[in-house]
Amino acid sequence: MAESKAKASVPGMTPQQFRHWRRTLGLKQKDAAERLGLKKRMIQYYEKGNRDGRPVEIPKSIRLACYALSEGIGDYDGQSTTPLGAESAETE
């Protein structure tokens, strides 16, 4: 019972924090979407905080991906990380 109350009180990332994260990295919405593996429209929903009048919560996986990108991590294969920018060089 105590665990469910603790989970409910843990704040997620707000739309304002998400927008600040994106702008701090100097990313346009399209670029943030590509880095996070999302459609640009989802970035817009996260920054607005709702979709068609219903609240939108930024999932934990996206919050963790935002942190990884902030730390310069571009990818993770389960054992090691790829620096940000290096993953695009691999596809060229």
mmCIF file of C-alpha atoms in Angstrom, residues 6-84:
data_model
loop_
_atom_site.group_PDB
_atom_site.id
_atom_site.type_symbol
_atom_site.label_atom_id
_atom_site.label_comp_id
_atom_site.label_asym_id
_atom_site.label_seq_id
_atom_site.Cartn_x
_atom_site.Cartn_y
_atom_site.Cartn_z
ATOM 1 C CA ALA A 6 4.983 6.663 -3.123
ATOM 2 C CA LYS A 7 4.565 6.097 -6.868
ATOM 3 C CA ALA A 8 1.656 8.517 -7.051
ATOM 4 C CA SER A 9 3.670 11.242 -5.336
ATOM 5 C CA VAL A 10 6.721 10.906 -7.599
ATOM 6 C CA PRO A 11 6.470 13.789 -10.054
ATOM 7 C CA GLY A 12 6.974 13.153 -13.732
ATOM 8 C CA MET A 13 8.395 15.535 -16.273
ATOM 9 C CA THR A 14 6.128 18.524 -16.862
ATOM 10 C CA PRO A 15 5.447 19.916 -20.342
ATOM 11 C CA GLN A 16 7.530 22.974 -19.403
ATOM 12 C CA GLN A 17 10.459 20.795 -18.292
ATOM 13 C CA PHE A 18 10.231 18.781 -21.500
ATOM 14 C CA ARG A 19 10.294 21.935 -23.641
ATOM 15 C CA HIS A 20 13.208 23.280 -21.577
ATOM 16 C CA TRP A 21 15.103 19.992 -22.103
ATOM 17 C CA ARG A 22 14.612 20.202 -25.875
ATOM 18 C CA ARG A 23 15.597 23.845 -26.108
ATOM 19 C CA THR A 24 18.626 23.353 -23.838
ATOM 20 C CA LEU A 25 19.930 20.758 -26.308
ATOM 21 C CA GLY A 26 19.193 23.155 -29.164
ATOM 22 C CA LEU A 27 16.799 20.720 -30.810
ATOM 23 C CA LYS A 28 13.851 21.567 -33.000
ATOM 24 C CA GLN A 29 10.737 19.479 -32.391
ATOM 25 C CA LYS A 30 11.526 17.402 -35.485
ATOM 26 C CA ASP A 31 15.076 16.714 -34.246
ATOM 27 C CA ALA A 32 13.880 15.763 -30.760
ATOM 28 C CA ALA A 33 11.364 13.382 -32.322
ATOM 29 C CA GLU A 34 14.060 11.704 -34.410
ATOM 30 C CA ARG A 35 16.422 11.332 -31.440
ATOM 31 C CA LEU A 36 13.661 9.891 -29.245
ATOM 32 C CA GLY A 37 12.215 7.651 -31.973
ATOM 33 C CA LEU A 38 8.873 9.465 -31.942
ATOM 34 C CA LYS A 39 6.655 11.347 -34.357
ATOM 35 C CA LYS A 40 6.895 15.143 -34.209
ATOM 36 C CA ARG A 41 3.245 15.219 -33.180
ATOM 37 C CA MET A 42 4.081 13.370 -29.911
ATOM 38 C CA ILE A 43 6.675 16.021 -29.089
ATOM 39 C CA GLN A 44 3.962 18.622 -29.592
ATOM 40 C CA TYR A 45 1.566 16.724 -27.292
ATOM 41 C CA TYR A 46 4.247 16.390 -24.597
ATOM 42 C CA GLU A 47 5.018 20.103 -24.769
ATOM 43 C CA LYS A 48 1.353 21.080 -24.742
ATOM 44 C CA GLY A 49 0.527 18.637 -21.934
ATOM 45 C CA ASN A 50 -2.630 17.354 -23.553
ATOM 46 C CA ARG A 51 -4.021 15.640 -26.608
ATOM 47 C CA ASP A 52 -7.528 16.548 -27.731
ATOM 48 C CA GLY A 53 -8.248 18.004 -24.293
ATOM 49 C CA ARG A 54 -7.034 14.945 -22.364
ATOM 50 C CA PRO A 55 -3.861 15.109 -20.257
ATOM 51 C CA VAL A 56 -0.756 13.464 -21.717
ATOM 52 C CA GLU A 57 1.850 12.021 -19.368
ATOM 53 C CA ILE A 58 5.435 11.791 -20.573
ATOM 54 C CA PRO A 59 6.335 8.101 -20.150
ATOM 55 C CA LYS A 60 9.245 7.067 -17.958
ATOM 56 C CA SER A 61 11.028 5.581 -20.980
ATOM 57 C CA ILE A 62 10.953 8.976 -22.720
ATOM 58 C CA ARG A 63 12.091 10.772 -19.547
ATOM 59 C CA LEU A 64 15.030 8.364 -19.252
ATOM 60 C CA ALA A 65 15.854 8.794 -22.951
ATOM 61 C CA CYS A 66 15.852 12.577 -22.441
ATOM 62 C CA TYR A 67 18.335 12.137 -19.616
ATOM 63 C CA ALA A 68 20.558 9.872 -21.718
ATOM 64 C CA LEU A 69 20.589 12.378 -24.577
ATOM 65 C CA SER A 70 21.399 15.157 -22.096
ATOM 66 C CA GLU A 71 24.390 13.114 -20.969
ATOM 67 C CA GLY A 72 25.598 12.653 -24.558
ATOM 68 C CA ILE A 73 24.441 9.049 -24.947
ATOM 69 C CA GLY A 74 23.116 8.382 -28.428
ATOM 70 C CA ASP A 75 22.355 4.669 -28.127
ATOM 71 C CA TYR A 76 22.694 1.668 -25.828
ATOM 72 C CA ASP A 77 22.968 -1.968 -26.911
ATOM 73 C CA GLY A 78 22.532 -3.549 -23.484
ATOM 74 C CA GLN A 79 26.247 -3.573 -22.712
ATOM 75 C CA SER A 80 27.789 -0.351 -23.915
ATOM 76 C CA THR A 81 26.784 3.111 -24.978
ATOM 77 C CA THR A 82 27.296 4.907 -28.270
ATOM 78 C CA PRO A 83 28.123 8.603 -27.975
ATOM 79 C CA LEU A 84 25.602 11.054 -29.349
#
